[in-house]
Short mmCIF file of C-alpha atoms and ligand atoms in Angstrom, two decimals:
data_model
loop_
_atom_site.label_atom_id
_atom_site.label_comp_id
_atom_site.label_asym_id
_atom_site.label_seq_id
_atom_site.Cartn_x
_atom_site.Cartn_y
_atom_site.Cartn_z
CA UNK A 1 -32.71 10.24 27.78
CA UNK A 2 -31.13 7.07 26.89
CA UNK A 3 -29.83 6.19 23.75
CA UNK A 4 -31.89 9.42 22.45
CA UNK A 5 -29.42 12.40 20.99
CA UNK A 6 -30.33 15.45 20.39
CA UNK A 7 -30.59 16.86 16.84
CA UNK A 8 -31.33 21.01 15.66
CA UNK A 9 -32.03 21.03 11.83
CA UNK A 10 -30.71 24.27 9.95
CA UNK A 11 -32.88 25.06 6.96
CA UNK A 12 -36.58 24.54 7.07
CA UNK A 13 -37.55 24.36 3.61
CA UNK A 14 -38.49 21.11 1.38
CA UNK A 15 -35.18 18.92 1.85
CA UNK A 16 -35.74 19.92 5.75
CA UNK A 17 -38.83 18.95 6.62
CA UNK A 18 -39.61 15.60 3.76
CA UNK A 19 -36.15 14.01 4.17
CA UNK A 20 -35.27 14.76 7.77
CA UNK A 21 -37.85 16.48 10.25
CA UNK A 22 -40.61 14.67 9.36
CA UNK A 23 -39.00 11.22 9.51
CA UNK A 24 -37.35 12.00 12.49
CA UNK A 25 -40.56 12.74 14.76
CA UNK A 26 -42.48 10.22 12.87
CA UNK A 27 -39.95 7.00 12.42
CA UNK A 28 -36.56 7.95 14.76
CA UNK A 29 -37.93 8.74 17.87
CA UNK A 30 -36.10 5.29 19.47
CA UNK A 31 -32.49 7.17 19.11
CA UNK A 32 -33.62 10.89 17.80
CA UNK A 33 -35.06 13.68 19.13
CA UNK A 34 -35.81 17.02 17.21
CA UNK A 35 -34.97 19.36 19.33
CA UNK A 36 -35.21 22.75 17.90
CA UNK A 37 -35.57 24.21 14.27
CA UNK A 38 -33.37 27.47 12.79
CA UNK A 39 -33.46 29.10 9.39
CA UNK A 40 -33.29 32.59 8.37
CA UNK A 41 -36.58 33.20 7.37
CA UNK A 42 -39.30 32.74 10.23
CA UNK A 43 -42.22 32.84 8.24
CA UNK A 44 -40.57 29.64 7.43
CA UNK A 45 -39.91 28.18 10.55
CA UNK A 46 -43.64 29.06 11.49
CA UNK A 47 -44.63 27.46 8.26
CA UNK A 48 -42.22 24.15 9.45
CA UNK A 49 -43.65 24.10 12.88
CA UNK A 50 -47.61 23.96 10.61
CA UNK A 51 -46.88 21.84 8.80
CA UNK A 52 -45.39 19.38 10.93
CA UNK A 53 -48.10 20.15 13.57
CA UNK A 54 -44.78 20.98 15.79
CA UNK A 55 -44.18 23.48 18.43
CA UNK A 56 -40.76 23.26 18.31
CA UNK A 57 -38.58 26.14 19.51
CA UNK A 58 -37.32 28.09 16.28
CA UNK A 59 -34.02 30.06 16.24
CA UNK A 60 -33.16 32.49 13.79
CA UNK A 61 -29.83 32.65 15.00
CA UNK A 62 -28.06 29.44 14.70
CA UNK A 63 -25.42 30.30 17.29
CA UNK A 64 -28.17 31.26 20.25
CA UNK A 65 -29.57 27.87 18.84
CA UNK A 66 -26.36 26.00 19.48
CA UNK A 67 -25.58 27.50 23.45
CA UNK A 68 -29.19 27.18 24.44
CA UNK A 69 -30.41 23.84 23.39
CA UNK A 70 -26.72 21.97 23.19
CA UNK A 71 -27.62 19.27 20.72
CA UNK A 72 -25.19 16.68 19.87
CA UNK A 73 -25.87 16.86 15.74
CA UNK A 74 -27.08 19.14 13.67
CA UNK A 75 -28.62 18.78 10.12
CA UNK A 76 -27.88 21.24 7.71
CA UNK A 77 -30.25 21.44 4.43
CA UNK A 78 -30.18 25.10 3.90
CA UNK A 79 -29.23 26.95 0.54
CA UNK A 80 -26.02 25.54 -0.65
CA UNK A 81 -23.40 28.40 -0.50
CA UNK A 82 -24.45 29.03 3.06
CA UNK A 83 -23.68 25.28 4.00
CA UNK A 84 -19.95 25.76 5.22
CA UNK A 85 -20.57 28.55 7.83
CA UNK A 86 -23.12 26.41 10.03
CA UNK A 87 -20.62 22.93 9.37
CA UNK A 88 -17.48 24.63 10.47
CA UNK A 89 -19.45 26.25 13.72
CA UNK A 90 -21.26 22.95 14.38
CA UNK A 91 -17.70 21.40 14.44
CA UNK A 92 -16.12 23.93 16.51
CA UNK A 93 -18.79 23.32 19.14
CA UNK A 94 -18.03 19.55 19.32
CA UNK A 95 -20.94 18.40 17.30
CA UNK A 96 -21.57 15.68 14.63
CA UNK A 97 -22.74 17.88 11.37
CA UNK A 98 -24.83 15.92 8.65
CA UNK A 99 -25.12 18.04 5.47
CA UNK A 100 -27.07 17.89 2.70
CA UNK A 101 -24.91 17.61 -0.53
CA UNK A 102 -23.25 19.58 -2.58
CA UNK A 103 -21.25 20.07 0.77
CA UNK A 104 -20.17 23.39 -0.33
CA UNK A 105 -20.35 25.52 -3.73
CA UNK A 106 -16.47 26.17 -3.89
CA UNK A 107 -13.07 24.90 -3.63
CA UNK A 108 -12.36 27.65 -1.35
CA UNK A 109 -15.47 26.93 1.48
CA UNK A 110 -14.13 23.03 0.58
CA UNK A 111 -10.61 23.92 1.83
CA UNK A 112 -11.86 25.77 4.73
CA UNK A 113 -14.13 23.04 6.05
CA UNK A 114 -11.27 20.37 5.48
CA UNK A 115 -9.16 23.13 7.72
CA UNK A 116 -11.30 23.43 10.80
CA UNK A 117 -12.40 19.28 10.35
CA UNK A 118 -8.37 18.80 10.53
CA UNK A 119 -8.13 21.28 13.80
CA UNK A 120 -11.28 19.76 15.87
CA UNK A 121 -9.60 15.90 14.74
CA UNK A 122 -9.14 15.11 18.73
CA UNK A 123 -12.49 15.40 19.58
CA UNK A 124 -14.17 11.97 18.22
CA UNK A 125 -17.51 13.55 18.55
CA UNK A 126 -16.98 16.49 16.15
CA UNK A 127 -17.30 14.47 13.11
CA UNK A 128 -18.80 15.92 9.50
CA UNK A 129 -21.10 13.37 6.85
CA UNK A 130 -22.24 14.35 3.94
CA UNK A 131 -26.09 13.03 2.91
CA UNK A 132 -24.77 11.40 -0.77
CA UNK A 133 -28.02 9.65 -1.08
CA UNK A 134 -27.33 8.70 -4.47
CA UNK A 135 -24.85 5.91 -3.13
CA UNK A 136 -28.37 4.43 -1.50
CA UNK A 137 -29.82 3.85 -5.07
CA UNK A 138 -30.60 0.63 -5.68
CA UNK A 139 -28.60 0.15 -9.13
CA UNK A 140 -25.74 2.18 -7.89
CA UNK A 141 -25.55 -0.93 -5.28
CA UNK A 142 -25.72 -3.65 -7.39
CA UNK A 143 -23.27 -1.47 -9.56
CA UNK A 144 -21.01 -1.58 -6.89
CA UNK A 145 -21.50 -5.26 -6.78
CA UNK A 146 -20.84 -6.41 -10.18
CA UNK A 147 -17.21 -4.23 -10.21
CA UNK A 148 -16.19 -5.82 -6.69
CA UNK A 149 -16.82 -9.11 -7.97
CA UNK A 150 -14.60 -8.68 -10.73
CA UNK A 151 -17.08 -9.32 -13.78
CA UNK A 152 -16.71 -6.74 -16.00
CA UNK A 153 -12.31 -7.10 -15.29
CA UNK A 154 -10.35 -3.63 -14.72
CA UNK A 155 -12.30 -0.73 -14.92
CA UNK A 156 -10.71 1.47 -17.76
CA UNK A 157 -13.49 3.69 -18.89
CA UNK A 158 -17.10 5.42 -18.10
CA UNK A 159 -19.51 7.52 -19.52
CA UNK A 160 -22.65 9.41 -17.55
CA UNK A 161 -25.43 11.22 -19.07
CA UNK A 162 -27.56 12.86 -16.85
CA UNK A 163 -30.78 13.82 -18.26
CA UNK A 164 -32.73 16.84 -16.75
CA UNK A 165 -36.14 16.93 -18.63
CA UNK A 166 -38.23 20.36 -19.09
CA UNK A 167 -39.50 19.89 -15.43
CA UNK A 168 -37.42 19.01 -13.04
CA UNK A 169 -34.51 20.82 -15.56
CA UNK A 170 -36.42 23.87 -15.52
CA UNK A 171 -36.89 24.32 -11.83
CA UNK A 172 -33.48 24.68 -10.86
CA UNK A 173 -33.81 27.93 -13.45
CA UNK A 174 -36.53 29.24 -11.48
CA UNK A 175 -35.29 29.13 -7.87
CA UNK A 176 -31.86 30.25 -6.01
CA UNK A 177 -30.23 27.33 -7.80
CA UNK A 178 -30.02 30.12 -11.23
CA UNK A 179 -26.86 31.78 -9.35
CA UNK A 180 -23.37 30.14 -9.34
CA UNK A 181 -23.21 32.22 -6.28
CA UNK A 182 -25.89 29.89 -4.19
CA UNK A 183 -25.50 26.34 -5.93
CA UNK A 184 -22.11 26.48 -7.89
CA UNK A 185 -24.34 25.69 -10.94
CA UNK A 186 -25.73 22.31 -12.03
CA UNK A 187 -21.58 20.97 -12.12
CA UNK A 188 -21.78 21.46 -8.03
CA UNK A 189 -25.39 21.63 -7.26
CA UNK A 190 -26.83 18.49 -9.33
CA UNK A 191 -23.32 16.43 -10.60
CA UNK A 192 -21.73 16.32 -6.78
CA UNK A 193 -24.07 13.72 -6.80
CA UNK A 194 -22.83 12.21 -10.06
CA UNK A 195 -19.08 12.68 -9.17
CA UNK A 196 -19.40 11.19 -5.66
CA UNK A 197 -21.03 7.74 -7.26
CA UNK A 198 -18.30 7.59 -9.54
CA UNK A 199 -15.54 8.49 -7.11
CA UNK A 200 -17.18 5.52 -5.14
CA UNK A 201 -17.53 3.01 -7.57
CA UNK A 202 -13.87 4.15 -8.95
CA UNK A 203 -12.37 4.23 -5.55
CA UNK A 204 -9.74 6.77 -6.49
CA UNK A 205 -8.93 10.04 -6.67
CA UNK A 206 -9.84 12.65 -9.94
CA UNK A 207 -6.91 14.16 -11.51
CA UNK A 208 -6.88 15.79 -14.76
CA UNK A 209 -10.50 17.37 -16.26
CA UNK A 210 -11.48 19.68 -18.82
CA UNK A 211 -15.30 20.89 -19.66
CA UNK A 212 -17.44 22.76 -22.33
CA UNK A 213 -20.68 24.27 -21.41
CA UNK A 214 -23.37 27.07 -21.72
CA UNK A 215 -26.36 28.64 -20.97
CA UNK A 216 -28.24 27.78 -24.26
CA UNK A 217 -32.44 27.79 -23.71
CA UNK A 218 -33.15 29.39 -20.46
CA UNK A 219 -32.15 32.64 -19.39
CA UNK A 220 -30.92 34.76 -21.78
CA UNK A 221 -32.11 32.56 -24.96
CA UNK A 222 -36.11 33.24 -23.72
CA UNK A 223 -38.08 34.79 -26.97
CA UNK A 224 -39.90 36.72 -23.54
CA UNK A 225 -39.08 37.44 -19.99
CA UNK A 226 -41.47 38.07 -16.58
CA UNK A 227 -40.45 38.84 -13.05
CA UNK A 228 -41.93 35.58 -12.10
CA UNK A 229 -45.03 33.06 -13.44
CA UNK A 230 -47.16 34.43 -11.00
CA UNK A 231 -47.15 37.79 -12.92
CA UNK A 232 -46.61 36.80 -16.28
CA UNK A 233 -48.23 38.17 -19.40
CA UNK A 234 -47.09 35.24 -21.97
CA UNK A 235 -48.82 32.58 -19.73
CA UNK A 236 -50.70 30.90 -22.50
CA UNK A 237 -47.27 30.94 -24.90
CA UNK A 238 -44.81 29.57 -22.37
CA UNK A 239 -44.41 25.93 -21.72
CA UNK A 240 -42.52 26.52 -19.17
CA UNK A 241 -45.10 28.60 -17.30
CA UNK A 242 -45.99 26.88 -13.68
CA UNK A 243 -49.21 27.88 -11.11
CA UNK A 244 -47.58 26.94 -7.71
CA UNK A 245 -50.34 28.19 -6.29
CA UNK A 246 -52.87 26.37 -6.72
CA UNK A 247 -53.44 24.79 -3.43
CA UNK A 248 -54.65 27.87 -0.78
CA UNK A 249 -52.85 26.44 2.07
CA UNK A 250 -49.45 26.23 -0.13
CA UNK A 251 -50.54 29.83 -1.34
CA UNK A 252 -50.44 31.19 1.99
CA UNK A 253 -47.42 29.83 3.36
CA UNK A 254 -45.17 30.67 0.36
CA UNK A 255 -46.56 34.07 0.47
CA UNK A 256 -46.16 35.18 3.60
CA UNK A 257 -42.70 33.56 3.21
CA UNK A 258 -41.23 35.44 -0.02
CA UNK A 259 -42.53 38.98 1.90
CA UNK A 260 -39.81 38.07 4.12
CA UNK A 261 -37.04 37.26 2.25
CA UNK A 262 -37.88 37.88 -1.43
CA UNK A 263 -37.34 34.03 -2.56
CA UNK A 264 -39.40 33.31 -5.62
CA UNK A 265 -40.38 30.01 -6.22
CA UNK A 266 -41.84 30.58 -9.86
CA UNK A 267 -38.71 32.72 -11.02
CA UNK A 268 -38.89 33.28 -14.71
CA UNK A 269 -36.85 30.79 -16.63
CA UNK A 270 -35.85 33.10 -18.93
CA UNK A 271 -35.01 35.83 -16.30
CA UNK A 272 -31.64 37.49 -17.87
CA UNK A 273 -29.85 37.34 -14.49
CA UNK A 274 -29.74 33.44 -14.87
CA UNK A 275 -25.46 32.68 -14.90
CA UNK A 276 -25.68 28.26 -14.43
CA UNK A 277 -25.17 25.89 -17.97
CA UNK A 278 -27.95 24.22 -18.97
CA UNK A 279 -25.61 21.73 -20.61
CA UNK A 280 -22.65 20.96 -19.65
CA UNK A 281 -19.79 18.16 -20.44
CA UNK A 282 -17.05 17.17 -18.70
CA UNK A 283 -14.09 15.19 -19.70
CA UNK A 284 -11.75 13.77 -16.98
CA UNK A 285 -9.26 10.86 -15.75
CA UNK A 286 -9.02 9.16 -12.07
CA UNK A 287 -5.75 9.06 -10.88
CA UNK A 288 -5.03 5.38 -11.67
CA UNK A 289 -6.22 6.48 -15.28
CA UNK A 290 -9.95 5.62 -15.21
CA UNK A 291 -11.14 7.87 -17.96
CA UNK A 292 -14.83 9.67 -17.86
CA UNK A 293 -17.18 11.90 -20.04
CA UNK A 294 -19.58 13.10 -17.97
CA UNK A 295 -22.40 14.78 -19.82
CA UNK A 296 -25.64 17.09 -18.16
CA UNK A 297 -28.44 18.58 -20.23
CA UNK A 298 -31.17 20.47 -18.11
CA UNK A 299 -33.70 20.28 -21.02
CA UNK A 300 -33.88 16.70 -21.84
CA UNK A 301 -37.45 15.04 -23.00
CA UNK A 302 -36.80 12.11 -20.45
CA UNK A 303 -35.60 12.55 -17.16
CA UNK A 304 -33.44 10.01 -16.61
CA UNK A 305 -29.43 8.77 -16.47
CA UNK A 306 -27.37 6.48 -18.39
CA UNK A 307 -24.48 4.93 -16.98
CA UNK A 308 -21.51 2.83 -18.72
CA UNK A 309 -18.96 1.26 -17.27
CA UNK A 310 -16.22 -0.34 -19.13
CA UNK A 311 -13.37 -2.77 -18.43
CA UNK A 312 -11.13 -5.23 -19.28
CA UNK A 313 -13.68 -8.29 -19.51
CA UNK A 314 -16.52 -6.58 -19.98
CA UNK A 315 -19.53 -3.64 -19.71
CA UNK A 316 -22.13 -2.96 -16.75
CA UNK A 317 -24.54 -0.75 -18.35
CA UNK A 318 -27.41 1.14 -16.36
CA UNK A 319 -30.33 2.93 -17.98
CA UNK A 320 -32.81 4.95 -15.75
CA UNK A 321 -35.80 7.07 -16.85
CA UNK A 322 -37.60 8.40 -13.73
CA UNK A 323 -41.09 9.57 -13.32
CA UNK A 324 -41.31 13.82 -12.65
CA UNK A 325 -45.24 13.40 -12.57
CA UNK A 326 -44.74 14.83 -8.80
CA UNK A 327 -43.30 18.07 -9.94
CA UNK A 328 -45.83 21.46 -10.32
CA UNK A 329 -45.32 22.26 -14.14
CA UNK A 330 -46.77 21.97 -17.44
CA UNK A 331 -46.94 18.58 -18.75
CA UNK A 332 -44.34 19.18 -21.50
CA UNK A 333 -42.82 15.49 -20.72
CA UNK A 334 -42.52 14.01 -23.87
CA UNK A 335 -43.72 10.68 -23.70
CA UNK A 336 -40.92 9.17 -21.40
CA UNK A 337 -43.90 7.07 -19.50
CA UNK A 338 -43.49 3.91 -21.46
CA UNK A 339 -39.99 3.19 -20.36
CA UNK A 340 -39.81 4.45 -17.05
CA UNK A 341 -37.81 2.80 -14.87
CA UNK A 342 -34.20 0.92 -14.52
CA UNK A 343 -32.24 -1.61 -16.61
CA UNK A 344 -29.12 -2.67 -15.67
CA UNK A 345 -27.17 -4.88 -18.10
CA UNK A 346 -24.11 -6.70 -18.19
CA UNK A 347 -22.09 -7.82 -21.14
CA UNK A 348 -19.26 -10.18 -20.97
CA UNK A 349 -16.23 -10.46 -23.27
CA UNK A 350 -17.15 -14.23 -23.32
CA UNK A 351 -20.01 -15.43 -21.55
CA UNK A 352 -22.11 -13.05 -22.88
CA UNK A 353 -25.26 -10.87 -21.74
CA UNK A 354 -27.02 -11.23 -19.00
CA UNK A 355 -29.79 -8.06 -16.96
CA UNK A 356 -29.00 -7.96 -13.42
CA UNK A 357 -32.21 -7.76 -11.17
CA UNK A 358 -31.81 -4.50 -9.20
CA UNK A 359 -34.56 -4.81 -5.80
CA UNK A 360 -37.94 -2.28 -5.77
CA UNK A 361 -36.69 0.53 -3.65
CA UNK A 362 -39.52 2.21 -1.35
CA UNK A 363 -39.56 5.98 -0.81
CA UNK A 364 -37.53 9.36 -1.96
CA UNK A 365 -35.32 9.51 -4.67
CA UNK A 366 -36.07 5.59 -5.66
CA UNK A 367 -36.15 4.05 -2.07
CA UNK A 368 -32.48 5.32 -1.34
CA UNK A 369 -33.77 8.24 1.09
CA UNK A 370 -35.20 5.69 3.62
CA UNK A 371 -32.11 3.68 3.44
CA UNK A 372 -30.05 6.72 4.27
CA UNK A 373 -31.77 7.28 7.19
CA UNK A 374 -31.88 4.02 8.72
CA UNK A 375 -28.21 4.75 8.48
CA UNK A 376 -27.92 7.80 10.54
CA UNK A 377 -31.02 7.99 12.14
CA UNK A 378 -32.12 4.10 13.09
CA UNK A 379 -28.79 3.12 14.56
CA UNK A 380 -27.28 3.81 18.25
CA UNK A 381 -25.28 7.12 17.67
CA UNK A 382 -22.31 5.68 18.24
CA UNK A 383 -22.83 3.20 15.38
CA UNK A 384 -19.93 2.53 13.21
CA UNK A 385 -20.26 4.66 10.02
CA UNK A 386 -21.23 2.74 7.08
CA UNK A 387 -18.97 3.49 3.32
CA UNK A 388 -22.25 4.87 2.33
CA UNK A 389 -22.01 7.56 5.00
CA UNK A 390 -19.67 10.09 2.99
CA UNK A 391 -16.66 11.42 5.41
CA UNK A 392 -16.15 15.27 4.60
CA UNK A 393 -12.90 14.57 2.76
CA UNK A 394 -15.02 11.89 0.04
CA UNK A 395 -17.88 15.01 0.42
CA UNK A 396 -15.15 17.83 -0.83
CA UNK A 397 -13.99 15.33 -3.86
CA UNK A 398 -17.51 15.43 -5.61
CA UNK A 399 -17.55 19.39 -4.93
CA UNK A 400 -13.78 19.81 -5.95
CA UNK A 401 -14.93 17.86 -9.76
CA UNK A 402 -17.38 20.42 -10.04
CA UNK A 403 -15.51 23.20 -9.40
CA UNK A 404 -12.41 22.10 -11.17
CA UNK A 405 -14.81 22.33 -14.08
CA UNK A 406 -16.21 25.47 -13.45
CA UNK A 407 -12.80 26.84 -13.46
CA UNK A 408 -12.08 25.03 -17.10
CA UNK A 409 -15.18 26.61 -18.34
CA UNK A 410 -14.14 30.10 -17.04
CA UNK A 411 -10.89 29.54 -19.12
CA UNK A 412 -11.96 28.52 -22.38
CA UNK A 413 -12.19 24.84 -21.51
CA UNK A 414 -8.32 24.78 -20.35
CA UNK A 415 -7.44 21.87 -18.72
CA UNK A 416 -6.87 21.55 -14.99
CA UNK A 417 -5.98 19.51 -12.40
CA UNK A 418 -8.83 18.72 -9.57
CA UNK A 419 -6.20 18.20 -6.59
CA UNK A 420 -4.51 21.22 -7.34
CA UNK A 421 -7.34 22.95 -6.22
CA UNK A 422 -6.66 21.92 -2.59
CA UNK A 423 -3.65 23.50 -2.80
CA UNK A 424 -4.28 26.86 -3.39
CA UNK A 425 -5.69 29.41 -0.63
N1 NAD B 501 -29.97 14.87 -1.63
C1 NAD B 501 -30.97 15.26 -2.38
O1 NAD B 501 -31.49 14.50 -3.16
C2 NAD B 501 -31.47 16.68 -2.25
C3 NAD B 501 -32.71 17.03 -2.81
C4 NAD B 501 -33.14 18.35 -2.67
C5 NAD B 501 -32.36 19.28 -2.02
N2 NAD B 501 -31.15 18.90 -1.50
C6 NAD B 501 -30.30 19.89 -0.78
O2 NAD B 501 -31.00 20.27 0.40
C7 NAD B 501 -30.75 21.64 0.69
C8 NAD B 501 -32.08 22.39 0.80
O3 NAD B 501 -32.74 22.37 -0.45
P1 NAD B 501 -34.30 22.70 -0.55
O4 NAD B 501 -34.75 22.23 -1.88
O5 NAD B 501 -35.00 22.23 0.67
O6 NAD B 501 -34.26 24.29 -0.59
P2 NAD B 501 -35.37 25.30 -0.06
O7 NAD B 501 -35.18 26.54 -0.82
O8 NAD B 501 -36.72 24.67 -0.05
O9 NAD B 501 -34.94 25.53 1.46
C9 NAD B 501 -33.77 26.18 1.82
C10 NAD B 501 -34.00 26.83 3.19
O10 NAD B 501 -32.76 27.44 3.59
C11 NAD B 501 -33.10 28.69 4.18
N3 NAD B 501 -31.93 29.56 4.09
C12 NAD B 501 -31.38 30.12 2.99
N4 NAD B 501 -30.30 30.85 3.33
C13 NAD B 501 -30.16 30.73 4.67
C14 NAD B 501 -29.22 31.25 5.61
N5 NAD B 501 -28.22 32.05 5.23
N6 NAD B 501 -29.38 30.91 6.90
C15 NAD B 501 -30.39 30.11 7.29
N7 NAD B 501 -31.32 29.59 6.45
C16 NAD B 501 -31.19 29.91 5.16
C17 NAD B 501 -34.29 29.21 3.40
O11 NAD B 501 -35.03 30.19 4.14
C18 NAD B 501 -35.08 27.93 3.17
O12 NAD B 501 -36.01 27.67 4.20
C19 NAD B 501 -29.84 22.16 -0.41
O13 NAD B 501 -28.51 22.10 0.02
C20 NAD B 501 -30.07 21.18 -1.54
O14 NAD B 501 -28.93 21.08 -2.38
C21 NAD B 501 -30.70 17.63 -1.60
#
């Protein structure tokens, strides 16, 4: 076998198969095989094995999986909450894990997962990354960049608005995202993203934080309700009202899928059972006293992020406004087209403004998918680990932001301290 390892993926839905199956039969085969597939569902792992035109041996048991085909890593990019059971057995066994982000959905699976890490620490092989893709992004790199080279002076201050518009927003409403008991909400779910850039870029630790939130136009707020679009009565009223079925193949396999298992991938935005914010800020301070107000809204008209970095000499200043064309929904975009794409701009106390040329990136999420890869995948396994492979202990910072602020919210917006919540058990 070579310089070929061994890799099982856990979780054969979209994440699964686009970011890492697919790629890894296709583009990886010098140092990567695909071994063997597992998820819960098998409908699903007979729908993986279609529609990779695969016969790969599916487990729905990921311990069987792990004795009989002995791989050295495993991918996990199943539901978040169920994330930390499959890292902490993959480590036990001695393998490398590679997560998908949010590592885990709580403090408490965080502090668990740092526990067994700690107890298989001998063993160089049982190592846990987290797949913080965002880091990849193009502007995030020349972000990066412009602070190491000392241009903008001391960082003292940022401020992040995350745009969700009323497509990509909405779908986190319709699918097993709508629980804090699978994602965390959007503070774990979509800002672990957020918070790990801006741990990275900061290069310290969060201390102090305290958030204001709510559920305030899905859910609950709906003027109707269904079980699911699919069935829906107020079709031709509802703009958030989606036909995911409109290719047959698709049809089929999510069919035959949800019969199994009951996951509904057209959920009703307005169902009442919907607990997540839809808008959410979040004020806190690094350690060395960086301040930030973070700020998510799930029902923007642009999707998009804003990004502003202040310091001493000066402000690096990144606009975004992506493209959610590729989404199945209603075309209630509101005319972002026109200024899609990325700006990033830098002002200077005394030499004044100049835009900083951030490279085309190719592929998912903005090109920073493929370069994530390449990391993991198109390197001898024993490669060193790049910064931009996220160590479980950077991995449970972004998840311990969100969480800290999930607790705030839970008490009236009282303020708390992140690292604290390493502490308790
Ligand atoms: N980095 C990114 O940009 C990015 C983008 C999308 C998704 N993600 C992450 O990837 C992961 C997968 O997301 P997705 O959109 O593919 O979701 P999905 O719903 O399409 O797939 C999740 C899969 O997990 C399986 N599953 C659920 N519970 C399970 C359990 N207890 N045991 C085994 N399998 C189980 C489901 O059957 C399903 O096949 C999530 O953690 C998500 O946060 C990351």
């Amino acid at each position: 076998m070579g310089e070929r390892k061994k890799y099982v993926l856990a979780g054969t839905g979209s994440r699964g198969l686009g970011m890492f199956a697919g790629p890894l039969l296709k583009d990886f085969t010098k140092y990567c095989e695909l071994a063997a597939i597992f998820d819960a569902n098998p409908e699903r792992i007979k729908a993986a094995n279609g529609l990779l035109g695969t016969n790969l041996k599916g487990y729905t048991d990921f311990d069987t999986m792990l004795k009989e085909v002995d791989p050295d890593a495993v991918i996990v990019t199943t539901r978040d909450d169920t994330h930390a059971q499959f890292i902490e057995k993959g480590l036990r066994a001695g393998k490398r894990v590679i997560s998908e982000k949010p590592l885990c959905v709580n403090a408490e699976q965080a502090r668990r997962i740092l526990a067994t890490a700690k107890q298989v620490r001998k063993n160089p092989k049982a190592r846990c990354f987290v797949t913080h893709n965002m880091r990849y992004g193009m502007a995030v790199n020349e972000m990066k960049k412009v602070l190491a080279s000392g241009a903008i002076g001391d960082l003292k201050h940022v401020q992040f608005q995350e745009n969700l518009d009323r497509r990509h927003g909405a779908d986190y409403f319709r699918r097993w995202h709508r629980l804090k008991r699978n994602s965390g909400g959007l503070l774990i779910h979509k800002a672990s993203h957020h918070f790990d850039v801006l741990n990275y870029l900061v290069d310290d630790l969060p201390d102090e934080l305290v958030a204001q939130g709510g559920l305030t136009l899905y859910g609950k707020n709906g003027p109707f309700r269904a079980k699911r679009c699919l069935e829906c009565k107020h079709t031709s009223k509802c703009e958030f009202y989606v036909d995911m079925f409109q290719n047959e193949r698709v049809r089929k396999l999510y069919r035959e899928a949800e019969k199994a298992d009951g996951y509904l991938r057209d959920g009703c935005v307005f169902d009442k059972e919907i607990d997540i914010e839809d808008q959410v800020g979040v004020l806190y301070t690094y350690q060395k006293g960086v301040k930030v107000v973070y700020n998510l809204v799930a029902f923007a008209s642009y999707e998009g992020w804003v990004i502003q970095l202040e310091g001493t000499d000066g402000r690096l200043e990144l606009h975004e406004v992506h493209d959610t064309s590729w989404l199945s929904a209603n075309p209630t975009n509101q005319g972002a087209s026109p200024n899609l794409g990325k700006r990033l701009h830098l002002y200077h106390k005394s030499k004044g403004y100049k835009e900083i040329a951030i490279p085309e990136g190719k592929g998912g999420h903005g090109g920073s998918d493929p370069q994530l890869r390449y990391d993991f995948f198109g390197r001898p396994f024993d490669s060193k680990p790049t910064d931009r492979m996220a160590p479980v202990e950077e991995a449970v910072q972004a998840v311990l932001i969100g969480h800290a602020a999930n607790a705030s919210l839970a008490r009236g917006s009282k303020v708390v301290h992140v690292q604290d919540f390493l502490k308790r058990g």
